[in-house]
Amino acid sequence: MMDKTFDPAAVEARISSRWEEAEAFKAGREDRKSASPYTIVIPPPNVTGSLHMGHALNNTIQDILCRFERMRGRDVLWQPGMDHAGIATQMVVERQLMERQIHRRDLGRDEFVKRVWEWKDESGGRIKDQLKRLGASCDWSRERFTMDEGLSRAVLKVFVDLYKQGLIYKDKRLVNWDPKFQTAISDLEVQQVEVKGSLWHIRYAIEGQPDRFITVATTRPETMLGDVAVAVHPDDERYKDLVGKFAILPLVGRRIPIVADEYSDPEKGTGAVKITPAHDFNDFEVGRRHKLSLINIFDTEAQLTLKGNDEFLADVPASDDLDNVLALDGLDRAEARKRIVSLLEEREILVQVEPHTHVVPHGDRSGVVIEPYLTDQWYVNVKPLADRALAAVRKGNTKFVPENWEKTYFQWLENIEPWCISRQLWWGHQIPAWYDDEGNIYVAHTEDDARAEAKARHGRDVALRRDEDVLDTWFSSALWPFSTLGWPDDTPELKRYYPTNTLVTGFDIIFFWVARMMMMGLHFMEEVPFDTVYIHALVRDEKGAKMSKSKGNVIDPLEAIDQYGADALRMTLAAMAAQGRDIKLSLQRVEGYRNFATKIWNAARFAEMNECRRVAGFDPRSVKETLNKWALSECAKAINEVAAGIEAYKFNEAALAAYRFVWNVFCDWTLELAKPVLQGPDSAAKDETRATIAFIFDEICKLLHPFMPFMTEELWDVKGQEGPRRETILALAPWSKLDHLIDPQAEAEIGWVVDLVTEIRSARSETNVPAGAQIPLALVASSADVQSRAGRWGDIIRRLARISDISFVNSAPKSSIQLLIRGEVAALPLEGVIDLAAERARLAKEIQKADADIGKIDAKLGNADFIKRAPEEVIDEQRERRDDAAARKAKMEEALKRLQEA
């Protein structure tokens, strides 16, 4: 006997072990050697990570695709692995050391890196076990790490090759600098934070015009020490006569040119802006256009460095003010700001200070303000690589789903800048570059190779020092689709599984990861790395707000699994994964799909109690009972709908097609309509119905397996003990195609019964007919087919729709509501059953209430101020409430129309 209830906690670990024992997820199985390959590479989670709801969605979608294609007979490789996550991992270990008052520099590089590896081996990668709990069917035997030996060889080759091709070079440019971690960071690691600050208006004297000034407005007065120009718009009449002249930098005395540049906006501030190319990205571009000098006034910790700074002191006249400025040397930028503002106030150069809310970049991990910082870094000239990546998508070699994300991809690649790939960290791939005492650079695979190059240059052995920087994490991640398959070696796996098929990822890393994989794949493999990029949406809370710990609205996927089971969570995410629409998740939704799992389990127990066992040699094409033909036909159609949904990456449509068939068609109708036969005397019809139900239950397990793998595998095993021995576990069972069972005639008959009962139930509910009341049904001017069906299914219709009797009439009886069922009229006489006049009045009142609700919401949504100020989730909630009110109104109007015709 089956257990009374399905207990996920008792089943999931056991099922996972069974999959591992069977090597179900192993690529290149003997029985798949001649099969078509299907490959997905996992977006490698950080070794510091733990499973969050975004991971749960992403990996559920990947798993649906992999399980589906595996069942369709393909040789599936879902390539797993982890990312070393440079700065994130180093930060974790540094924090652990600091708790013991140990700084990494106290340990030295080798010892610190050793500690990071120890932490990675002991604590990192816990997400792997969490992904297994979710049911991820990766080939775990092939797990890779972005710093394992094979991937490190790939990174080394790519760096050296690109350098020798002239695409990697060293340059002094502005970068996002994190003063806390003292490293350059990528744009992705920068968080824009809105802060309440000030706008300082400062007067700059005009050279040779003692009574004239130009006033600039700035949010960063401390950077004025590095000013090299003042810019005004070329069409700004106020300043046209000043273009080409010089201003005198307050406190410092440096002569700086006044230049015309469209970057200056006449409508903002004073229309004149200070230009500090070494400490502002926009100013850097202005400086390049006008060939301005670069003056760096900060050190790596964002402290003023003025004394001995030749760039700062060049062409600066000695003065008391300069002495006061030099006294600020070594101050933190925040303290320097206060002191400089104070000096400006003392000299009455500060004209105005006004409150100003603006966005300031912060390090997403350090939490400190990011400093645009001028420094020597390694770069990749990605423009030629980007051109190929753009062309590949334009030609359709790789497509985006949804297609609109192509615009984002194009926009980024069309405006691409050189990629800063160096990081001032110790954890990561150390850059393979060595320097001699003269500063010459030797890029090579090994230090021995570098020494040989240096000897060839100098004619003798020379001392070399290695570059201390490491590569940006995204550099190694960009090679993921082919480095994980053994490249640079020409491995059998590389030949078979590259290019991969589908990449599943979030929109936020289209540029940082997707585009870079495209560039590297095309450059080194001469083929796109994947044919499809599926971009999934965000998982938000039930009100549409972004989940965050500070808001307290985070739903932990592991807690949801503990409470409701992995299948319920997976099915929820799949059913809500509509293309281009964020998921508004609540635990009530997950509970709903747990109830769905319970419904399936109860249906399996019903089948067991009614001895619906699998029959050896059962041929569904041979069934004679119309109900069984209909059930098999609906099953065949559901299989097609689910497959079409998955193939089109419309996972919500696939999941809901499976849900509708299992809950509505099978549980609610097939089993209900089969009860009289199952509970009747033994007969051929009973045997056939039992075999048909058992057959369909196997198909339900297959149909739902990509979405709910644990319970379906368990049911497959349980049902496998009833009848002939299973040939395989469900994960490797073939996906069915049952088009030959689609039966329009059976659908016409049983479909009419289902539609009739459904419409009667709806009409009863809408018009407030008492639940226990038996009412008559009149079939109006009905065809011979309808009369015949009513005769065959009359008992069922009477029982399920609470009908007292069925009659055939030429016209609808008085005071009846009329239903149109597949082109034929059915009437429900309600006189004496309900107070028709009172019910009409009630419905009219409900319609008025719905109208009022719609009017209030429309007023809000039509208010420009509300739309501007309200959070996005509040606006979405109002729109949903309007849709609900409109649907309620339509339903009431339909019911009222029926009663008015009665």
Coordinates of C-alpha atoms in Angstrom, one line a residue, residues 388-690:
R388 CA 32.1 39.7 -34.5
A389 CA 29.8 39.2 -31.5
L390 CA 27.4 41.8 -32.8
A391 CA 27.4 40.2 -36.3
A392 CA 26.7 36.8 -34.9
V393 CA 23.5 37.9 -33.2
R394 CA 22.4 40.0 -36.2
K395 CA 22.8 37.0 -38.4
G396 CA 20.8 34.9 -36.1
N397 CA 23.6 32.5 -35.1
T398 CA 22.7 33.2 -31.5
K399 CA 19.2 34.4 -30.6
F400 CA 17.9 36.0 -27.4
V401 CA 14.7 35.0 -25.7
P402 CA 12.8 37.3 -25.2
E403 CA 14.0 38.9 -28.3
N404 CA 13.9 42.5 -26.9
W405 CA 17.1 41.8 -24.9
E406 CA 19.0 41.9 -28.2
K407 CA 18.7 45.7 -28.0
T408 CA 20.5 45.8 -24.7
Y409 CA 23.2 43.5 -26.1
F410 CA 23.6 45.7 -29.2
Q411 CA 23.6 48.9 -27.2
W412 CA 26.4 47.8 -25.0
L413 CA 28.6 46.3 -27.7
E414 CA 28.1 49.2 -30.1
N415 CA 29.4 51.6 -27.4
I416 CA 32.0 49.3 -25.9
E417 CA 35.1 50.7 -24.2
P418 CA 38.4 48.9 -23.5
W419 CA 38.0 46.3 -20.8
C420 CA 40.0 46.8 -17.6
I421 CA 41.0 43.2 -16.7
S422 CA 43.5 43.8 -13.9
R423 CA 42.6 43.7 -10.2
Q424 CA 44.9 44.6 -7.3
L425 CA 44.1 41.4 -5.4
W426 CA 45.9 38.3 -4.4
W427 CA 43.1 35.7 -5.0
G428 CA 42.7 35.0 -8.7
H429 CA 44.7 34.3 -11.8
Q430 CA 48.0 36.2 -11.5
I431 CA 48.8 38.1 -14.6
P432 CA 51.6 36.3 -16.6
A433 CA 53.7 39.4 -17.0
W434 CA 57.3 40.1 -15.8
Y435 CA 59.3 43.4 -15.7
D436 CA 63.0 44.1 -15.8
D437 CA 64.6 47.0 -14.1
E438 CA 64.1 49.2 -17.1
G439 CA 60.3 48.6 -17.1
N440 CA 60.3 46.4 -20.2
I441 CA 57.3 43.9 -20.1
Y442 CA 57.6 40.2 -20.9
V443 CA 54.3 38.3 -21.2
A444 CA 54.8 34.6 -21.3
H445 CA 53.4 31.2 -20.2
T446 CA 56.1 30.7 -17.6
E447 CA 58.8 32.6 -15.8
D448 CA 61.4 30.6 -17.7
D449 CA 59.9 31.7 -21.0
A450 CA 59.9 35.3 -19.8
R451 CA 63.6 35.0 -18.7
A452 CA 64.5 33.7 -22.1
E453 CA 62.8 36.7 -23.8
A454 CA 64.6 39.1 -21.4
K455 CA 68.0 37.4 -22.1
A456 CA 67.4 37.7 -25.8
R457 CA 66.7 41.4 -25.4
H458 CA 69.7 42.2 -23.1
G459 CA 72.2 39.5 -24.1
R460 CA 72.5 38.3 -20.5
D461 CA 70.4 37.0 -17.6
V462 CA 68.5 39.9 -15.9
A463 CA 66.4 40.0 -12.7
L464 CA 62.7 40.0 -13.3
R465 CA 59.7 40.7 -11.0
R466 CA 56.2 39.4 -11.7
D467 CA 53.2 41.6 -12.0
E468 CA 51.3 41.3 -8.7
D469 CA 47.9 42.0 -10.1
V470 CA 45.3 39.2 -10.9
L471 CA 42.7 39.1 -13.6
D472 CA 39.1 40.2 -13.4
T473 CA 36.9 37.2 -12.4
W474 CA 34.9 37.7 -15.7
F475 CA 38.1 37.0 -17.7
S476 CA 38.1 33.3 -16.7
S477 CA 34.3 33.2 -16.8
A478 CA 34.3 34.4 -20.4
L479 CA 36.0 31.1 -21.4
W480 CA 33.6 28.9 -19.5
P481 CA 31.8 27.2 -22.5
F482 CA 35.0 25.8 -23.9
S483 CA 37.5 25.8 -21.0
T484 CA 35.2 23.5 -19.1
L485 CA 35.4 21.0 -22.0
G486 CA 39.2 20.7 -21.8
W487 CA 40.4 23.6 -24.1
P488 CA 43.2 24.4 -25.0
D489 CA 43.5 20.6 -25.6
D490 CA 41.5 19.2 -28.5
T491 CA 39.4 16.9 -26.3
P492 CA 36.6 14.6 -27.5
E493 CA 34.3 16.5 -25.2
L494 CA 35.1 19.8 -26.9
K495 CA 34.4 18.3 -30.3
R496 CA 31.1 16.8 -29.1
Y497 CA 29.6 19.4 -26.8
Y498 CA 30.8 22.7 -28.2
P499 CA 29.1 24.9 -29.2
T500 CA 26.6 24.6 -26.4
N501 CA 22.8 25.0 -26.9
T502 CA 21.0 27.2 -24.3
L503 CA 22.4 29.7 -21.9
V504 CA 20.0 30.5 -19.0
T505 CA 20.9 33.7 -17.2
G506 CA 19.8 37.1 -15.8
F507 CA 19.6 40.3 -17.7
D508 CA 22.1 42.0 -15.4
I509 CA 25.1 40.2 -16.8
I510 CA 24.3 40.3 -20.6
F511 CA 27.3 42.5 -21.1
F512 CA 29.6 41.3 -18.3
W513 CA 29.3 37.6 -19.1
V514 CA 27.1 36.8 -22.1
A515 CA 28.8 39.3 -24.4
R516 CA 32.3 38.3 -23.3
M517 CA 31.6 34.6 -23.8
M518 CA 30.4 35.5 -27.3
M519 CA 33.6 37.5 -28.0
M520 CA 36.0 34.8 -26.6
G521 CA 34.1 31.9 -28.2
L522 CA 34.1 33.4 -31.6
H523 CA 37.8 34.5 -31.3
F524 CA 39.2 31.2 -30.0
M525 CA 36.7 28.6 -31.2
E526 CA 35.5 30.3 -34.4
E527 CA 31.9 29.5 -33.4
V528 CA 29.3 31.1 -31.1
P529 CA 29.4 29.5 -27.7
F530 CA 25.6 28.9 -27.6
D531 CA 22.7 29.1 -30.0
T532 CA 20.1 30.6 -27.6
V533 CA 20.3 32.9 -24.6
Y534 CA 17.2 32.7 -22.4
I535 CA 17.0 35.7 -20.1
H536 CA 14.8 35.1 -17.1
A537 CA 13.1 37.8 -15.0
L538 CA 13.6 38.8 -11.4
V539 CA 12.0 37.0 -8.4
R540 CA 10.3 39.7 -6.3
D541 CA 8.1 39.5 -3.2
E542 CA 4.3 39.1 -3.5
K543 CA 3.8 42.9 -3.8
G544 CA 6.4 43.2 -6.6
A545 CA 9.1 44.7 -4.4
K546 CA 12.7 43.6 -4.8
M547 CA 13.7 41.1 -2.1
S548 CA 16.3 42.4 0.4
K549 CA 17.4 41.5 3.9
S550 CA 16.8 45.1 5.0
K551 CA 13.2 45.0 4.0
G552 CA 12.7 41.6 5.6
N553 CA 10.9 40.2 2.6
V554 CA 13.4 37.6 1.5
I555 CA 12.1 34.1 0.8
D556 CA 14.8 31.5 1.4
P557 CA 14.4 28.7 -1.1
L558 CA 15.9 26.2 1.3
E559 CA 13.3 27.1 3.9
A560 CA 10.6 26.8 1.3
I561 CA 11.9 23.4 0.3
D562 CA 12.0 22.3 4.0
Q563 CA 8.4 23.4 4.4
Y564 CA 6.8 22.4 1.1
G565 CA 9.3 20.3 -0.8
A566 CA 11.5 21.0 -3.8
D567 CA 8.8 19.9 -6.3
A568 CA 6.3 22.5 -5.0
L569 CA 8.9 25.3 -5.2
R570 CA 10.1 24.3 -8.7
M571 CA 6.5 24.0 -10.0
T572 CA 5.7 27.4 -8.6
L573 CA 8.7 29.1 -10.2
A574 CA 8.0 27.4 -13.6
A575 CA 4.3 28.3 -13.6
M576 CA 5.2 31.9 -12.9
A577 CA 8.1 32.2 -15.3
A578 CA 6.3 34.2 -18.1
Q579 CA 8.7 35.7 -20.6
G580 CA 9.6 39.3 -19.7
R581 CA 7.5 39.4 -16.5
D582 CA 9.0 39.5 -13.0
I583 CA 7.8 36.8 -10.6
K584 CA 5.8 38.0 -7.6
L585 CA 6.4 35.1 -5.2
S586 CA 4.6 34.3 -2.0
L587 CA 4.8 31.2 0.1
Q588 CA 1.0 30.8 -0.4
R589 CA 1.8 30.1 -4.1
V590 CA 4.3 27.5 -3.1
E591 CA 1.7 26.0 -0.7
G592 CA -0.7 25.9 -3.6
Y593 CA 1.6 23.7 -5.6
R594 CA 2.3 21.6 -2.6
N595 CA -1.5 21.0 -2.6
F596 CA -1.2 20.1 -6.3
A597 CA 1.4 17.4 -5.3
T598 CA -1.0 16.2 -2.7
K599 CA -3.8 16.0 -5.3
I600 CA -1.6 13.8 -7.5
W601 CA -0.6 11.6 -4.6
N602 CA -4.2 11.1 -3.7
A603 CA -5.1 10.3 -7.3
A604 CA -2.4 7.6 -7.3
R605 CA -3.8 6.2 -4.1
F606 CA -7.3 6.2 -5.6
A607 CA -5.9 4.3 -8.6
E608 CA -4.2 1.8 -6.3
M609 CA -7.4 1.3 -4.3
N610 CA -9.3 0.7 -7.5
E611 CA -6.7 -1.8 -8.7
C612 CA -5.7 0.4 -11.7
R613 CA -2.5 -1.5 -12.4
R614 CA -0.2 -1.5 -15.4
V615 CA -0.9 -4.3 -17.9
A616 CA 1.8 -5.9 -19.9
G617 CA 1.2 -5.4 -23.6
F618 CA -1.5 -2.8 -23.1
D619 CA -2.1 -1.0 -26.4
P620 CA -4.0 2.3 -25.8
R621 CA -5.0 2.3 -29.5
S622 CA -7.2 -0.7 -28.8
V623 CA -9.5 0.9 -26.2
K624 CA -13.2 0.9 -27.0
E625 CA -14.8 3.0 -24.2
T626 CA -15.4 6.6 -25.2
L627 CA -14.3 7.9 -21.8
N628 CA -11.0 6.1 -22.2
K629 CA -10.5 7.3 -25.7
W630 CA -11.2 10.9 -24.6
A631 CA -8.8 10.7 -21.6
L632 CA -6.0 9.3 -23.8
S633 CA -6.7 12.0 -26.5
E634 CA -6.5 14.8 -23.9
C635 CA -3.3 13.2 -22.5
A636 CA -1.8 13.2 -26.0
K637 CA -2.7 16.9 -26.5
A638 CA -1.3 17.8 -23.1
I639 CA 2.0 16.1 -24.0
N640 CA 2.2 18.2 -27.1
E641 CA 1.3 21.4 -25.3
V642 CA 4.0 20.9 -22.6
A643 CA 6.6 20.0 -25.2
A644 CA 5.7 23.1 -27.3
G645 CA 5.9 25.3 -24.2
I646 CA 9.4 24.1 -23.2
E647 CA 10.7 24.3 -26.8
A648 CA 9.5 27.9 -27.0
Y649 CA 10.9 28.7 -23.6
K650 CA 7.4 29.5 -22.4
F651 CA 7.9 27.6 -19.2
N652 CA 4.7 29.0 -17.6
E653 CA 2.6 27.8 -20.5
A654 CA 4.2 24.3 -20.3
A655 CA 3.8 24.1 -16.5
L656 CA 0.2 25.3 -16.6
A657 CA -0.7 22.9 -19.5
A658 CA 0.6 20.0 -17.4
Y659 CA -1.3 21.4 -14.3
R660 CA -4.6 21.7 -16.2
F661 CA -4.4 18.3 -17.6
V662 CA -3.5 16.6 -14.3
W663 CA -5.8 18.5 -12.0
N664 CA -8.8 19.3 -14.3
V665 CA -8.9 16.7 -17.0
F666 CA -7.5 13.7 -15.1
C667 CA -8.3 14.2 -11.4
D668 CA -11.5 16.2 -11.7
W669 CA -13.1 14.6 -14.8
T670 CA -11.5 11.3 -15.8
L671 CA -11.5 9.7 -12.4
E672 CA -14.9 11.2 -11.6
L673 CA -16.5 10.0 -14.8
A674 CA -14.8 6.6 -14.4
K675 CA -16.1 6.0 -10.9
P676 CA -19.4 4.2 -11.9
V677 CA -17.3 1.8 -14.0
L678 CA -14.6 1.3 -11.4
Q679 CA -17.1 0.8 -8.6
G680 CA -19.4 -1.4 -10.8
P681 CA -19.3 -5.1 -11.5
D682 CA -16.3 -6.7 -13.2
S683 CA -16.4 -6.3 -16.9
A684 CA -14.3 -5.7 -20.0
A685 CA -15.0 -2.0 -19.7
K686 CA -13.7 -2.0 -16.1
D687 CA -10.5 -3.9 -17.0
E688 CA -9.9 -1.5 -19.9
T689 CA -10.6 1.6 -17.7
R690 CA -8.2 0.4 -15.0

